[in-house]
Coordinates of C-alpha atoms in Angstrom, one line a residue:
M1 CA 155.2 -268.6 -3.5
A2 CA 154.7 -271.6 -5.7
L3 CA 157.1 -273.5 -8.8
I4 CA 154.2 -273.2 -12.0
V5 CA 155.4 -274.7 -15.2
Q6 CA 152.8 -273.6 -17.9
K7 CA 152.8 -274.8 -21.3
Y8 CA 151.7 -272.7 -24.0
G9 CA 150.2 -275.1 -27.6
G10 CA 150.4 -273.6 -31.0
A11 CA 147.8 -271.7 -31.8
V12 CA 147.6 -269.7 -29.1
L13 CA 150.9 -268.2 -30.0
S14 CA 150.0 -268.4 -33.1
N15 CA 150.3 -264.2 -33.9
I16 CA 152.0 -261.4 -31.9
A17 CA 148.6 -259.9 -30.9
K18 CA 149.1 -263.4 -29.1
I19 CA 152.3 -263.6 -27.2
R20 CA 151.9 -260.2 -26.0
Q21 CA 148.3 -260.9 -23.8
I22 CA 150.5 -263.4 -22.8
A23 CA 153.3 -262.5 -22.0
D24 CA 151.4 -259.7 -19.9
H25 CA 149.7 -262.8 -18.3
I26 CA 153.1 -264.6 -17.5
A27 CA 154.6 -261.6 -16.1
D28 CA 151.2 -261.4 -13.3
L29 CA 152.4 -264.8 -12.4
H30 CA 156.1 -264.1 -11.9
A31 CA 154.9 -260.3 -9.3
S32 CA 152.2 -262.7 -8.1
G33 CA 155.7 -264.5 -6.3
N34 CA 155.8 -266.9 -8.4
Q35 CA 158.9 -268.9 -9.6
V36 CA 157.2 -269.7 -14.4
V37 CA 158.8 -271.9 -16.4
V38 CA 157.2 -271.5 -19.4
V39 CA 157.3 -273.8 -22.6
V40 CA 156.5 -272.8 -26.2
S41 CA 155.4 -274.9 -28.9
A42 CA 155.7 -273.4 -32.9
M43 CA 153.4 -270.7 -33.6
G44 CA 150.6 -271.3 -35.4
Y45 CA 150.9 -273.7 -39.1
T46 CA 155.1 -273.6 -37.9
T47 CA 156.1 -277.1 -38.1
D48 CA 153.0 -277.6 -41.5
D49 CA 155.4 -275.3 -43.4
L50 CA 158.9 -276.5 -42.4
V51 CA 157.4 -280.0 -43.0
R52 CA 155.8 -278.8 -46.6
L53 CA 159.7 -277.1 -46.9
A54 CA 161.4 -280.0 -46.1
Y55 CA 159.0 -282.4 -48.5
S56 CA 159.4 -279.7 -51.5
V57 CA 163.7 -280.6 -51.9
A58 CA 164.0 -283.6 -51.2
R59 CA 161.6 -286.7 -51.7
E60 CA 162.8 -288.7 -48.5
P61 CA 164.4 -286.2 -45.8
A62 CA 166.2 -287.8 -43.1
K63 CA 165.7 -287.3 -40.3
R64 CA 168.6 -285.6 -38.8
E65 CA 168.4 -283.4 -40.6
M66 CA 164.2 -283.2 -40.6
D67 CA 164.8 -282.1 -36.5
M68 CA 167.0 -279.5 -37.7
L69 CA 164.5 -278.2 -39.1
L70 CA 161.5 -279.0 -37.5
S71 CA 163.8 -277.5 -34.1
V72 CA 163.4 -274.7 -35.6
G73 CA 159.8 -273.5 -34.8
E74 CA 160.0 -272.8 -31.3
R75 CA 162.9 -271.9 -30.9
I76 CA 161.5 -268.5 -32.9
A77 CA 158.6 -268.5 -31.0
M78 CA 161.2 -268.9 -27.4
S79 CA 162.3 -266.3 -28.8
L80 CA 159.3 -263.4 -29.3
M81 CA 158.0 -265.3 -25.6
A82 CA 161.4 -264.4 -23.9
M83 CA 161.4 -260.6 -25.4
A84 CA 157.5 -259.9 -24.9
I85 CA 158.0 -260.9 -21.3
E86 CA 161.2 -258.3 -21.0
D87 CA 158.5 -255.8 -22.4
T88 CA 156.2 -256.3 -20.5
G89 CA 158.6 -253.6 -17.2
R90 CA 157.7 -256.2 -14.6
A91 CA 159.2 -259.5 -15.3
K92 CA 163.1 -260.8 -16.3
A93 CA 163.1 -263.4 -19.5
I94 CA 165.2 -265.5 -21.5
S95 CA 164.9 -268.6 -22.8
F96 CA 166.3 -272.2 -23.6
T97 CA 166.2 -274.4 -26.0
G98 CA 165.6 -278.0 -25.0
S99 CA 169.9 -279.2 -26.0
Q100 CA 171.5 -275.8 -23.6
V101 CA 168.0 -277.2 -21.3
G102 CA 169.6 -280.2 -20.2
I103 CA 166.8 -282.3 -22.4
I104 CA 168.8 -285.4 -22.6
T105 CA 167.7 -287.7 -25.1
D106 CA 167.6 -291.7 -26.8
T107 CA 168.8 -291.1 -30.6
K108 CA 166.0 -291.9 -31.9
H109 CA 164.9 -289.2 -34.3
T110 CA 161.5 -287.6 -35.0
E111 CA 160.0 -290.2 -32.0
A112 CA 163.7 -289.3 -29.5
R113 CA 162.1 -290.4 -25.8
I114 CA 163.9 -288.6 -22.8
V115 CA 165.7 -290.6 -20.9
E116 CA 167.3 -287.7 -18.6
I117 CA 166.4 -283.9 -17.6
R118 CA 169.8 -282.5 -16.5
T119 CA 168.3 -278.8 -14.2
Q120 CA 171.4 -276.6 -12.8
R121 CA 171.0 -274.6 -16.0
L122 CA 167.6 -274.0 -14.9
R123 CA 167.9 -273.7 -11.8
E124 CA 170.3 -270.6 -11.6
A125 CA 168.5 -269.2 -14.2
L126 CA 165.2 -269.5 -12.1
D127 CA 166.8 -267.9 -8.9
D128 CA 168.3 -265.6 -10.5
G129 CA 164.5 -264.3 -10.5
R130 CA 163.7 -264.7 -14.0
V131 CA 160.8 -266.0 -16.0
V132 CA 162.6 -269.3 -18.1
V133 CA 161.0 -270.2 -21.6
I134 CA 161.6 -273.3 -22.9
A135 CA 161.6 -274.6 -26.9
G136 CA 158.8 -277.8 -26.1
F137 CA 159.9 -280.9 -28.6
Q138 CA 163.3 -281.0 -28.4
G139 CA 166.4 -282.3 -26.7
V140 CA 169.9 -283.7 -28.1
S141 CA 170.9 -287.3 -27.4
L142 CA 174.5 -288.6 -26.0
D143 CA 175.6 -288.6 -29.2
R144 CA 175.4 -284.4 -28.9
E145 CA 172.1 -284.5 -31.9
I146 CA 169.6 -282.4 -31.9
T147 CA 166.0 -284.8 -31.2
T148 CA 162.6 -283.5 -31.5
L149 CA 160.1 -285.4 -29.4
G150 CA 157.4 -287.0 -32.0
R151 CA 153.8 -285.0 -32.0
G152 CA 152.4 -283.2 -28.6
G153 CA 156.2 -283.0 -27.5
S154 CA 156.0 -280.3 -26.2
D155 CA 153.6 -281.3 -23.9
T156 CA 155.6 -284.5 -23.2
T157 CA 158.7 -281.5 -22.3
A158 CA 156.2 -279.4 -20.2
V159 CA 155.2 -282.4 -17.8
A160 CA 159.4 -283.7 -17.7
I161 CA 160.6 -280.3 -16.5
A162 CA 158.1 -279.8 -13.8
A163 CA 158.9 -283.8 -13.2
A164 CA 162.2 -283.0 -12.8
L165 CA 162.1 -279.6 -10.7
G166 CA 159.2 -281.3 -8.6
A167 CA 156.5 -277.9 -10.0
D168 CA 153.9 -277.2 -7.6
R169 CA 151.4 -277.1 -11.5
C170 CA 152.3 -277.6 -14.3
D171 CA 149.3 -276.0 -16.4
L172 CA 148.7 -277.1 -20.4
V173 CA 147.7 -274.2 -22.1
K174 CA 145.6 -274.8 -25.1
E175 CA 142.9 -272.8 -27.0
V176 CA 139.6 -275.5 -26.1
P177 CA 139.1 -275.2 -22.5
G178 CA 139.5 -278.2 -21.1
I179 CA 138.2 -282.4 -22.7
F180 CA 134.9 -282.2 -23.5
S181 CA 132.7 -285.9 -23.6
G182 CA 133.4 -285.6 -27.4
D183 CA 134.9 -283.8 -29.8
P184 CA 132.6 -280.3 -29.7
T185 CA 133.0 -279.8 -33.4
I186 CA 131.0 -282.7 -34.6
I187 CA 128.7 -283.3 -30.8
P188 CA 127.9 -280.2 -30.9
E189 CA 126.4 -280.8 -27.3
A190 CA 129.1 -282.4 -26.7
I191 CA 129.7 -281.2 -22.6
P192 CA 133.4 -279.4 -20.6
I193 CA 135.2 -282.4 -18.1
P194 CA 136.3 -280.9 -15.1
E195 CA 138.1 -284.2 -13.7
M196 CA 139.4 -287.2 -15.6
D197 CA 142.2 -289.9 -14.2
Y198 CA 145.2 -290.8 -15.7
A199 CA 144.2 -294.0 -17.8
S200 CA 140.9 -292.2 -19.4
V201 CA 143.4 -289.8 -20.2
K202 CA 145.8 -292.3 -22.0
G203 CA 142.6 -294.2 -23.4
L204 CA 140.7 -290.9 -25.4
S205 CA 144.1 -290.2 -26.8
L206 CA 145.2 -294.0 -28.6
G207 CA 140.9 -294.1 -29.9
G208 CA 142.5 -290.8 -32.0
A209 CA 141.0 -287.9 -29.8
R210 CA 144.1 -285.3 -30.4
I211 CA 144.2 -284.8 -26.5
L212 CA 148.1 -285.6 -24.9
N213 CA 150.4 -288.4 -26.4
K214 CA 150.5 -291.0 -23.7
Y215 CA 154.6 -290.6 -23.4
C216 CA 153.1 -287.0 -21.9
L217 CA 150.4 -288.6 -19.7
E218 CA 153.1 -291.4 -18.4
I219 CA 155.5 -289.8 -17.4
A220 CA 152.3 -287.2 -14.8
Q221 CA 151.5 -290.6 -14.1
R222 CA 154.8 -292.1 -12.8
Y223 CA 156.0 -288.6 -11.0
G224 CA 152.1 -287.8 -9.7
I225 CA 151.9 -284.5 -11.5
E226 CA 148.4 -283.2 -11.7
L227 CA 147.6 -281.7 -15.3
R228 CA 145.2 -278.9 -16.1
V229 CA 144.7 -278.6 -19.1
G230 CA 143.1 -276.2 -20.8
S231 CA 142.7 -272.6 -21.9
P232 CA 143.3 -269.4 -19.7
Y233 CA 140.2 -269.5 -18.1
K234 CA 138.7 -273.3 -17.7
T235 CA 140.6 -276.1 -17.0
T236 CA 140.4 -280.6 -16.9
L237 CA 142.5 -281.6 -14.4
I238 CA 143.6 -284.7 -14.9
N239 CA 145.3 -287.2 -12.3
E240 CA 145.8 -290.7 -9.9
R241 CA 141.9 -292.2 -10.3
T242 CA 138.6 -289.2 -10.1
Q243 CA 135.4 -289.3 -7.8
K244 CA 133.3 -287.6 -10.5
P245 CA 131.4 -289.7 -12.8
F246 CA 132.2 -288.8 -16.4
I247 CA 131.9 -289.9 -19.9
S248 CA 133.6 -289.4 -23.2
V249 CA 133.7 -290.7 -26.5
T250 CA 135.3 -290.4 -29.6
L251 CA 135.9 -292.2 -33.1
S252 CA 138.0 -293.4 -35.2
E253 CA 138.1 -294.8 -38.9
G254 CA 139.5 -296.7 -41.6
F255 CA 140.4 -299.7 -39.6
I256 CA 140.3 -303.9 -41.5
L257 CA 139.5 -307.3 -40.0
L258 CA 142.1 -310.0 -40.6
R259 CA 141.9 -313.6 -40.1
G260 CA 144.5 -316.0 -40.3
R261 CA 147.2 -317.8 -38.6
H262 CA 150.6 -316.2 -39.3
I263 CA 148.7 -312.7 -39.1
P264 CA 151.1 -311.2 -35.9
N265 CA 153.3 -311.4 -39.2
I266 CA 152.9 -308.5 -41.2
L267 CA 152.0 -306.2 -38.0
T268 CA 153.7 -302.9 -37.4
P269 CA 152.3 -300.3 -33.7
A270 CA 151.9 -298.0 -36.6
N271 CA 148.6 -300.4 -37.8
D272 CA 147.1 -299.7 -34.5
F273 CA 145.8 -303.0 -33.7
E274 CA 144.2 -305.9 -31.6
M275 CA 144.4 -309.9 -31.4
A276 CA 142.0 -312.0 -30.6
E277 CA 141.8 -316.0 -31.0
I278 CA 138.6 -318.4 -32.4
D279 CA 139.0 -321.7 -33.1
G280 CA 143.0 -321.3 -33.2
D281 CA 143.5 -318.3 -35.1
K282 CA 144.0 -315.0 -35.3
I283 CA 141.6 -312.3 -35.7
C284 CA 143.1 -309.3 -36.0
L285 CA 141.7 -305.6 -35.6
C286 CA 143.6 -302.7 -37.5
R287 CA 144.6 -299.9 -40.3
D288 CA 143.9 -300.7 -43.9
S289 CA 147.3 -299.5 -44.2
A290 CA 148.5 -303.0 -42.7
L291 CA 146.5 -304.6 -45.7
E292 CA 150.1 -303.1 -48.2
A293 CA 152.0 -305.7 -46.5
V294 CA 150.1 -309.1 -47.1
N295 CA 151.3 -311.0 -49.5
T296 CA 150.9 -314.1 -51.1
E297 CA 152.6 -315.9 -47.6
V298 CA 149.3 -315.0 -45.4
D299 CA 147.8 -318.1 -44.5
F300 CA 144.4 -314.8 -43.6
S301 CA 140.8 -316.8 -45.4
A302 CA 138.7 -312.7 -44.2
V303 CA 139.0 -309.0 -44.7
V304 CA 136.7 -307.1 -44.1
E305 CA 136.5 -303.6 -44.8
G306 CA 135.5 -300.4 -43.7
L307 CA 135.4 -300.5 -40.9
S308 CA 135.0 -297.5 -37.8
R309 CA 136.1 -298.5 -33.8
M310 CA 134.4 -295.5 -31.0
T311 CA 136.4 -295.6 -27.7
A312 CA 134.4 -294.6 -24.2
V313 CA 135.6 -294.0 -21.8
G314 CA 134.5 -293.0 -17.9
D315 CA 130.9 -294.3 -16.0
G316 CA 129.2 -297.1 -17.6
V317 CA 130.6 -297.4 -21.0
H318 CA 130.3 -300.9 -21.2
K319 CA 126.9 -300.0 -22.3
I320 CA 128.0 -298.8 -26.3
C321 CA 128.7 -302.3 -27.4
D322 CA 124.7 -303.0 -26.7
L323 CA 123.8 -299.1 -28.0
V324 CA 126.0 -299.6 -31.0
E325 CA 125.1 -302.8 -32.2
A326 CA 120.5 -301.6 -32.2
D327 CA 122.0 -298.6 -34.1
E328 CA 119.6 -299.4 -37.1
G329 CA 122.4 -297.7 -40.0
V330 CA 125.0 -300.7 -38.3
V331 CA 125.4 -303.7 -41.1
K332 CA 127.4 -305.7 -38.1
V333 CA 129.7 -304.8 -35.0
Y334 CA 133.0 -307.8 -34.7
Y335 CA 135.3 -307.0 -31.8
K336 CA 135.2 -305.6 -29.0
S337 CA 137.1 -304.9 -25.7
S338 CA 136.8 -303.7 -22.1
F339 CA 138.7 -303.0 -18.7
Y340 CA 138.6 -300.1 -16.1
R341 CA 136.5 -297.0 -17.4
E342 CA 137.3 -297.8 -20.9
T343 CA 135.9 -299.9 -23.8
R344 CA 136.0 -299.8 -27.3
V345 CA 133.7 -301.5 -30.0
Y346 CA 134.3 -302.1 -34.1
F347 CA 131.5 -301.8 -36.6
K348 CA 130.8 -300.9 -39.7
S349 CA 128.6 -298.3 -40.3
K350 CA 127.1 -296.1 -43.4
D351 CA 127.6 -293.1 -40.8
P352 CA 129.5 -293.8 -38.2
V353 CA 130.0 -290.5 -36.3
R354 CA 125.7 -290.6 -36.3
T355 CA 126.4 -293.5 -34.4
L356 CA 128.9 -291.5 -32.3
H357 CA 126.1 -289.0 -32.0
R358 CA 124.1 -291.4 -30.6
V359 CA 125.9 -292.7 -29.0
H360 CA 126.9 -290.0 -26.7
N361 CA 124.2 -288.2 -25.9
I362 CA 122.4 -291.7 -24.4
L363 CA 125.6 -291.9 -22.1
I364 CA 124.5 -288.7 -21.1
M365 CA 121.4 -288.6 -20.8
E366 CA 121.6 -292.0 -18.3
K367 CA 125.4 -290.1 -16.7
D368 CA 122.5 -287.5 -15.3
E369 CA 120.1 -289.4 -14.6
N370 CA 122.1 -291.3 -12.3
S371 CA 123.4 -287.6 -11.5
D372 CA 120.0 -286.4 -10.3
G373 CA 118.7 -289.9 -8.8
G374 CA 121.9 -289.8 -6.3
Q375 CA 121.2 -286.2 -5.6

């Protein structure tokens, strides 16, 4: 008997037919002798709809009230999923909110962090032979306030629950069949990656790819939780270190370069910045939103706008610096940073997507040639 934690994202729960299909799968998994914990996101675009609703009544909704409102989406999904599982006649199910299942967080509304999970009620339900369905994305603070965990919070819930229970498996089920060598919506020839390491997935996510948030990955790495990310039929395995070669690239736009002596005074984590130093001056590459903080008291001597950032992870990705520079559509390359299996390049281009596409195809072709040569 295995203890399995599965998280289902909003896209795969977008209608009742999909919920029934997933409920059948979960019932089969339970009937095979497994203990099953299911974490659910809100259905489809429910969260977006709730955010719009909040801003229709308030110009700046209070964060506490936003948490109260947004937590409703997952509660709807958990109740429907538990009902659908029971309706199969093959499994008993019970739903819990984050607070009911003992997810204790800090007090930061809309971006709370989990500090403890009190698993007694969860374990009792599992020992009673039930499938446990948990509302993702939420918990309760030590001040007894409902909190939410920010973007990707349901993934964080699932991984934290898996760690707290010592689960045998943690599946993060999404519509896409795993992680690819590039975004298939802009690089149709992108190929699926069977296995990656935590650090590389974190690098991709921080680079702009909407895969998993860094807190989810940090929990998985800290507790050695292997993750299977993808559709019910095809996944990417994420673990501490894989020996299988892979390459993946992503693009993020809207960066600027600042040069001056007091630049750090205007930066916040939201500016997504990196720093270097040249001839006593600070060189900063950051989101263009940082310009809003620039005032006459800040000593900066250069501003270059319209930069893009390409992040590449995997084997041999240090080559992207030269590949980007060689692209005839690129005007300048301003900065590059490299460490284990990750390279980032900031560049100015008339068509950054074209540059990404070209670099991706060259890297993949070289990887395939090297793989063939090693056989």
